[in-house]
Amino acid sequence: MIIVLKPDTQKPQKEKLIDWLKDMGLGVHISDGAYQTVLGLIGDTSEVDMDLIASLDIVDSVKRVSEQFKCCNRKFHPDDTVVEVGGVKIGGGNFCMIAGPCSVESEEQIIGIAKAVKAAGANLLRGGAFKPRTSPYDFQGLHATGIELLKAARAETGLPIVTEIMSATDLDLFADVDVLQIGARNMQNFDLLREVGKTNKPILLKRGLAATLKELLMSAEYIMAGGNEKVILCERGIRTYSDYLRNTLDLSAVPMLHELTHLPVIVDPSHATGISRMVPPMAVAAAACGADGLIIEVHNDPLHALCDGAQSLRPEEYARLAAKIGAVREAVK
Amino acid sequence: MIIVLKPDTQKPQKEKLIDWLKDMGLGVHISDGAYQTVLGLIGDTSEVDMDLIASLDIVDSVKRVSEQFKCCNRKFHPDDTVVEVGGVKIGGGNFCMIAGPCSVESEEQIIGIAKAVKAAGANLLRGGAFKPRTSPYDFQGLHATGIELLKAARAETGLPIVTEIMSATDLDLFADVDVLQIGARNMQNFDLLREVGKTNKPILLKRGLAATLKELLMSAEYIMAGGNEKVILCERGIRTYSDYLRNTLDLSAVPMLHELTHLPVIVDPSHATGISRMVPPMAVAAAACGADGLIIEVHNDPLHALCDGAQSLRPEEYARLAAKIGAVREAVK
Amino acid sequence: MIIVLKPDTQKPQKEKLIDWLKDMGLGVHISDGAYQTVLGLIGDTSEVDMDLIASLDIVDSVKRVSEQFKCCNRKFHPDDTVVEVGGVKIGGGNFCMIAGPCSVESEEQIIGIAKAVKAAGANLLRGGAFKPRTSPYDFQGLHATGIELLKAARAETGLPIVTEIMSATDLDLFADVDVLQIGARNMQNFDLLREVGKTNKPILLKRGLAATLKELLMSAEYIMAGGNEKVILCERGIRTYSDYLRNTLDLSAVPMLHELTHLPVIVDPSHATGISRMVPPMAVAAAACGADGLIIEVHNDPLHALCDGAQSLRPEEYARLAAKIGAVREAVK
Amino acid sequence: MIIVLKPDTQKPQKEKLIDWLKDMGLGVHISDGAYQTVLGLIGDTSEVDMDLIASLDIVDSVKRVSEQFKCCNRKFHPDDTVVEVGGVKIGGGNFCMIAGPCSVESEEQIIGIAKAVKAAGANLLRGGAFKPRTSPYDFQGLHATGIELLKAARAETGLPIVTEIMSATDLDLFADVDVLQIGARNMQNFDLLREVGKTNKPILLKRGLAATLKELLMSAEYIMAGGNEKVILCERGIRTYSDYLRNTLDLSAVPMLHELTHLPVIVDPSHATGISRMVPPMAVAAAACGADGLIIEVHNDPLHALCDGAQSLRPEEYARLAAKIGAVREAVK
């Protein structure tokens, strides 16, 4: 950590600060420049409160030199993490295709879609049983029944299943689910992160609506600090002033995250855009810039879907898209 | 709900859509204009999926006419809600002054501050026992012990206590707390909202970092739909591109929320700005534009605070501020 | 335009508004629903002040049905516009590769880079002669000399030249420039837009830092309303809360703009990311989602560039990228 | 400027960078810490390209210690600047009340409003003669005629006049205007800033829609570097994701700017909110947090105003507001 003092700092104030820092067990390297004094802190600064120091009258600015995220930091773990789910590998050059409906609605629906997306090239099945809805009056999902139906679809097709968990109290219900999804609204539900960090299940962690990359990585860190290293990050659009689409898909997060962390990074173009005809161009763009996979909503009957139909592809559209994605991945190799 | 069709819509497509809407039990008022057809839906449109309809090829745009929030809507409840907490009234022309440290650290600390803020004009005591921290390696609060210390401070001073709950599984620990705070990061933790909605405790609901006013009101609606009408809204700064302060305090949310809802609206200038010397000007501005109260961090020794010290006022600064706020409230009457 | 009145609107107020609208020469189609009255305005509503109407006590909401942009609207001009510059076609399935240094520095530099980017696959040369700099103390460009050097590079290589104009008073200096660039900061410098709209030169119009797609199209409209239809739109990153890269590249703007307008849409990954190693992944992603071209900074000696070197590729990196882009375009055909 | 090198930097690379910095005439203070090397640059670093250095492989981060703005920096000019306009003082404890219509429409209109706002407490008159409009088809103002009408209103009432200039080529027309306004969309029209910097007229500089405070100050610096020190800054709302009001009024910019600069800071609650009933609460809040004045739209007949009527107060509303503002200013003294 580096502390830059204001030009007119008096000696007694400066010494008081240095003593206080030393009391915390830190080494302090003092560099008196022509215009200002710079203090370099040596030792474990992870418990030093940057904001507190920045607020002091004599301090011009403070800068943390080392990142607070450790487990997910590529610096300390240069090789890509590969998460394995029921024989499917995610990360490290493997591309995952997660597809399925927004909500699980019925056995017929979920099995029908599961077969269709498998035929079209998907290797994991998604479907919502617990739905986070802005309004308490909207459909909230089939809950336990929905999970049973997902398992039935898995039994039929062999596709591992991915579904969202909204509360740690539901963990038992998810015992036989392959990948637990943490939704964007729960990215900083730290209690939930800590609890799923105690399981050994792969966690699909979605970026919050207004989360920085550092915050996303710190949330991954919450899970990994508990011992669970199987974290898959997901960019799903951020909230900006731009009003034509539901969110702004931040694709540059993909190469940036690959630089910062060894964890796999996938993209959700369905929730990012909210409009099905925008999904294929953004999906191929995600593949082009190095994403490790895609999670895409597919529905066999968008007009009657209970929610989010507007962003779902039909199976035949998904099949065409899957072919294009393969070609793009080949092109950028 | 109003659906505007595209100018070149063919008759069979239009009739198919109208039939589908009627199948959902809705009345459809058709208005054929010179350039476009407008469908006005009559009946309960709360289950109609706006996004799905907007995604149809023949649809130009969709607009919901009635808001989805009911319980907290001023249209259906014109009078201000007044929340009572241990003799203190919040809302309806009453101004609450919530003050205290970021974290509860020790009995001496919390009782000392409680006495100081009471003397300075506060009528509720805040203090964090469960702390939401971006990093799993940062101090997470004293938990149960922290709540006991808050109760001790209440016993000493008579000030009702406000503290944050992060998980519904902790509800028992909060049985004797006066006001439950839902933090910004949990504003859309719908399971938590639902659970506190089953209690009869006043809930201080903070606006999410990137929440619209409608989303804030829908989260209040989650609590109220459970039967708990004692919700206090709190503006605490939103996330924008602006980088000089931690957040951008959106004070215009205060008069806007007062127009939309009958719930009390308070302001947190400490978290919004993150710098103690910015707290007084923003606090008086909040009082000037009609806030029903303020929640402000006060610490007796900022330099040694475990967290967030940078944004805490000293008791004597708080006392001076409290006097100014009284004068401003008088001036805008 | 559609006006939704509030449920409790009294008849005299409603009639007063209808009379006022009719006085403006509009037809008013009145639709009395069960809950509210909806007025559909027929005729030329382009001069109607939406905000004024929205502010009236009896009005719940107002919605404009027809877009205000005409010349650039795909509805009225379904075929792609193809802009021709010195034999190079932009739009309509043709892909342009604009490359060159941030600033023109010397004859040797610009001719050297021009040759290098031409060999690597570029078909237009960019270079700044007038530089918009946040600080008045930063290098502002070589001005007239810079333009002469660009022309020399064109003479040597045959590449048409693209350079930024910052003021209409400089138009004479740009008489022999092939494409005039309007920078992001001048996207709503309406006087400049109007003046370049009177020329017959192709205009490369960059999206403003916080411009909506509608505002970008309205700025194109300013140019086209003057008779100049040769407008090329450019997505170059928008300003958001996200702080890892200089801007957030909004690639979904590419397919969205293609839907809204017939004008070509290119992407600038250099300014969007500000970091050269992020340019290749975002460039291939742009090509994958349908961009009509790329404008990329290339420098032969980034370490000594006067400005923005951090975002420039070296010629050999550009050549590798150009090959990848060709492959990706083939893959998504 | 401080440069932090990556932990694994090799000696030859480090020395190459240090030599390069020394070649630029800078002193380099090297501080080898336990984990990293920190370089402190001594001398004039204003021409050093931070982004270029940050992009180097061996560099972890770069931090500028001294601000680039000089003329407007409070550090070098601790006393408040007081701008005088026709006997009215702005800044340094003096509060200015600028009021008038969005657009000048007719002699009767502007003289009528001028008299009304003067009676209500305004001491400067505003009115648009050149209007920046998003659409080329919207009313663009009366131009030269509008300025003549403003002068007539000044002759009648004695109020100095404030009006927006959009292009340096119009400067002659503004020769007898008292305060030149630079609109938000032109905040980074650097040519225009430079030209008004050569005049000796007070400049009212509005913050851009997505401008940081530093960018606003750098734009003031463009004007002041030309010799014109009479700059008045204006906060008028920024663009965020929040969608209930036109913009988000960033009132915390007021105390923050007062800390950074000696220039007066006023607030425009009319454009910030876009709704007349939100103007009074935000105006008193601005006064409470220390603004040096307010610029407010007042119209005698909002329903027939050509533009922006929705945000205008009626004269009697303005008079009531003026009284409240006086009381609030007294309260926060």
mmCIF file of N, CA and C in Angstrom, chain B residues 98 206 234-237 245-247 249 251 266-287 293-297 311 313 318 321 325, chain D residues 252:
data_model
loop_
_atom_site.group_PDB
_atom_site.id
_atom_site.type_symbol
_atom_site.label_atom_id
_atom_site.label_comp_id
_atom_site.label_asym_id
_atom_site.label_seq_id
_atom_site.Cartn_x
_atom_site.Cartn_y
_atom_site.Cartn_z
ATOM 1 N N ILE B 98 -31.146 8.963 13.151
ATOM 2 C CA ILE B 98 -30.522 7.692 13.502
ATOM 3 C C ILE B 98 -29.011 7.891 13.440
ATOM 4 N N LYS B 206 -32.838 -0.264 2.372
ATOM 5 C CA LYS B 206 -31.928 0.610 1.629
ATOM 6 C C LYS B 206 -32.028 0.349 0.129
ATOM 7 N N CYS B 234 -34.812 4.065 2.264
ATOM 8 C CA CYS B 234 -33.585 4.839 2.507
ATOM 9 C C CYS B 234 -32.765 5.022 1.230
ATOM 10 N N GLU B 235 -32.584 6.266 0.821
ATOM 11 C CA GLU B 235 -31.691 6.611 -0.282
ATOM 12 C C GLU B 235 -30.276 6.699 0.284
ATOM 13 N N ARG B 236 -29.330 5.971 -0.350
ATOM 14 C CA ARG B 236 -27.958 5.924 0.193
ATOM 15 C C ARG B 236 -26.895 6.071 -0.891
ATOM 16 N N GLY B 237 -27.294 6.678 -2.012
ATOM 17 C CA GLY B 237 -26.321 6.882 -3.082
ATOM 18 C C GLY B 237 -26.396 5.762 -4.091
ATOM 19 N N LEU B 245 -16.574 10.718 -5.426
ATOM 20 C CA LEU B 245 -17.087 10.198 -4.163
ATOM 21 C C LEU B 245 -17.489 8.743 -4.360
ATOM 22 N N ARG B 246 -17.703 8.042 -3.231
ATOM 23 C CA ARG B 246 -17.975 6.612 -3.328
ATOM 24 C C ARG B 246 -19.223 6.317 -4.167
ATOM 25 N N ASN B 247 -20.284 7.103 -3.936
ATOM 26 C CA ASN B 247 -21.523 6.944 -4.681
ATOM 27 C C ASN B 247 -22.047 8.325 -5.047
ATOM 28 N N LEU B 249 -25.154 10.607 -4.473
ATOM 29 C CA LEU B 249 -26.384 10.711 -3.672
ATOM 30 C C LEU B 249 -27.493 11.262 -4.562
ATOM 31 N N LEU B 251 -30.560 12.797 -4.399
ATOM 32 C CA LEU B 251 -31.533 13.442 -3.514
ATOM 33 C C LEU B 251 -32.882 13.676 -4.166
ATOM 34 N N ILE B 266 -35.918 8.172 4.229
ATOM 35 C CA ILE B 266 -34.795 8.800 4.919
ATOM 36 C C ILE B 266 -33.552 8.731 4.034
ATOM 37 N N VAL B 267 -32.491 9.402 4.464
ATOM 38 C CA VAL B 267 -31.285 9.521 3.640
ATOM 39 C C VAL B 267 -30.055 9.146 4.467
ATOM 40 N N ASP B 268 -29.118 8.460 3.841
ATOM 41 C CA ASP B 268 -27.857 8.071 4.475
ATOM 42 C C ASP B 268 -26.706 8.799 3.774
ATOM 43 N N PRO B 269 -26.321 9.983 4.263
ATOM 44 C CA PRO B 269 -25.244 10.720 3.590
ATOM 45 C C PRO B 269 -23.864 10.149 3.885
ATOM 46 N N SER B 270 -23.738 9.300 4.896
ATOM 47 C CA SER B 270 -22.422 8.753 5.239
ATOM 48 C C SER B 270 -21.959 7.742 4.192
ATOM 49 N N HIS B 271 -22.817 6.757 3.888
ATOM 50 C CA HIS B 271 -22.425 5.770 2.883
ATOM 51 C C HIS B 271 -22.433 6.365 1.491
ATOM 52 N N ALA B 272 -23.313 7.348 1.266
ATOM 53 C CA ALA B 272 -23.408 7.938 -0.071
ATOM 54 C C ALA B 272 -22.113 8.628 -0.467
ATOM 55 N N THR B 273 -21.509 9.345 0.491
ATOM 56 C CA THR B 273 -20.327 10.130 0.146
ATOM 57 C C THR B 273 -19.034 9.438 0.543
ATOM 58 N N GLY B 274 -19.033 8.748 1.677
ATOM 59 C CA GLY B 274 -17.833 8.047 2.104
ATOM 60 C C GLY B 274 -16.760 8.945 2.681
ATOM 61 N N ILE B 275 -17.063 10.244 2.816
ATOM 62 C CA ILE B 275 -16.075 11.191 3.344
ATOM 63 C C ILE B 275 -16.783 12.058 4.389
ATOM 64 N N SER B 276 -16.259 12.059 5.608
ATOM 65 C CA SER B 276 -17.007 12.704 6.685
ATOM 66 C C SER B 276 -17.281 14.182 6.446
ATOM 67 N N ARG B 277 -16.337 14.899 5.791
ATOM 68 C CA ARG B 277 -16.592 16.334 5.629
ATOM 69 C C ARG B 277 -17.665 16.628 4.590
ATOM 70 N N MET B 278 -18.072 15.624 3.811
ATOM 71 C CA MET B 278 -19.175 15.809 2.860
ATOM 72 C C MET B 278 -20.544 15.495 3.503
ATOM 73 N N VAL B 279 -20.520 14.886 4.695
ATOM 74 C CA VAL B 279 -21.772 14.468 5.322
ATOM 75 C C VAL B 279 -22.644 15.656 5.727
ATOM 76 N N PRO B 280 -22.080 16.680 6.433
ATOM 77 C CA PRO B 280 -22.967 17.771 6.839
ATOM 78 C C PRO B 280 -23.670 18.483 5.679
ATOM 79 N N PRO B 281 -22.963 18.905 4.603
ATOM 80 C CA PRO B 281 -23.717 19.577 3.537
ATOM 81 C C PRO B 281 -24.803 18.700 2.922
ATOM 82 N N MET B 282 -24.517 17.415 2.737
ATOM 83 C CA MET B 282 -25.532 16.570 2.113
ATOM 84 C C MET B 282 -26.672 16.269 3.093
ATOM 85 N N ALA B 283 -26.379 16.236 4.382
ATOM 86 C CA ALA B 283 -27.433 16.004 5.376
ATOM 87 C C ALA B 283 -28.411 17.181 5.418
ATOM 88 N N VAL B 284 -27.892 18.401 5.401
ATOM 89 C CA VAL B 284 -28.820 19.549 5.425
ATOM 90 C C VAL B 284 -29.591 19.639 4.108
ATOM 91 N N ALA B 285 -28.939 19.266 3.008
ATOM 92 C CA ALA B 285 -29.648 19.270 1.718
ATOM 93 C C ALA B 285 -30.796 18.263 1.751
ATOM 94 N N ALA B 286 -30.557 17.096 2.350
ATOM 95 C CA ALA B 286 -31.609 16.076 2.443
ATOM 96 C C ALA B 286 -32.784 16.592 3.269
ATOM 97 N N ALA B 287 -32.465 17.246 4.384
ATOM 98 C CA ALA B 287 -33.538 17.805 5.213
ATOM 99 C C ALA B 287 -34.294 18.876 4.429
ATOM 100 N N GLY B 293 -35.903 11.831 7.624
ATOM 101 C CA GLY B 293 -34.926 11.491 8.644
ATOM 102 C C GLY B 293 -33.565 11.250 8.013
ATOM 103 N N LEU B 294 -32.591 11.020 8.872
ATOM 104 C CA LEU B 294 -31.222 10.820 8.422
ATOM 105 C C LEU B 294 -30.611 9.678 9.215
ATOM 106 N N ILE B 295 -29.801 8.879 8.554
ATOM 107 C CA ILE B 295 -29.021 7.869 9.255
ATOM 108 C C ILE B 295 -27.560 8.212 8.999
ATOM 109 N N ILE B 296 -26.848 8.489 10.088
ATOM 110 C CA ILE B 296 -25.507 9.060 9.972
ATOM 111 C C ILE B 296 -24.536 8.298 10.865
ATOM 112 N N GLU B 297 -23.349 8.057 10.331
ATOM 113 C CA GLU B 297 -22.343 7.373 11.140
ATOM 114 C C GLU B 297 -21.602 8.345 12.041
ATOM 115 N N GLN B 311 -15.890 7.900 6.925
ATOM 116 C CA GLN B 311 -17.157 8.578 6.696
ATOM 117 C C GLN B 311 -17.870 8.958 7.992
ATOM 118 N N LEU B 313 -18.676 10.985 11.485
ATOM 119 C CA LEU B 313 -18.522 12.273 12.164
ATOM 120 C C LEU B 313 -18.130 12.025 13.606
ATOM 121 N N TYR B 318 -21.528 16.053 14.937
ATOM 122 C CA TYR B 318 -22.920 15.627 14.781
ATOM 123 C C TYR B 318 -23.858 16.593 15.505
ATOM 124 N N LEU B 321 -24.285 19.637 13.467
ATOM 125 C CA LEU B 321 -25.113 19.326 12.304
ATOM 126 C C LEU B 321 -26.592 19.235 12.698
ATOM 127 N N ILE B 325 -29.768 21.188 11.077
ATOM 128 C CA ILE B 325 -30.895 20.487 10.451
ATOM 129 C C ILE B 325 -32.210 20.999 11.008
ATOM 130 N N SER D 252 -23.850 16.516 -4.475
ATOM 131 C CA SER D 252 -22.586 16.416 -3.741
ATOM 132 C C SER D 252 -21.443 17.028 -4.537
#
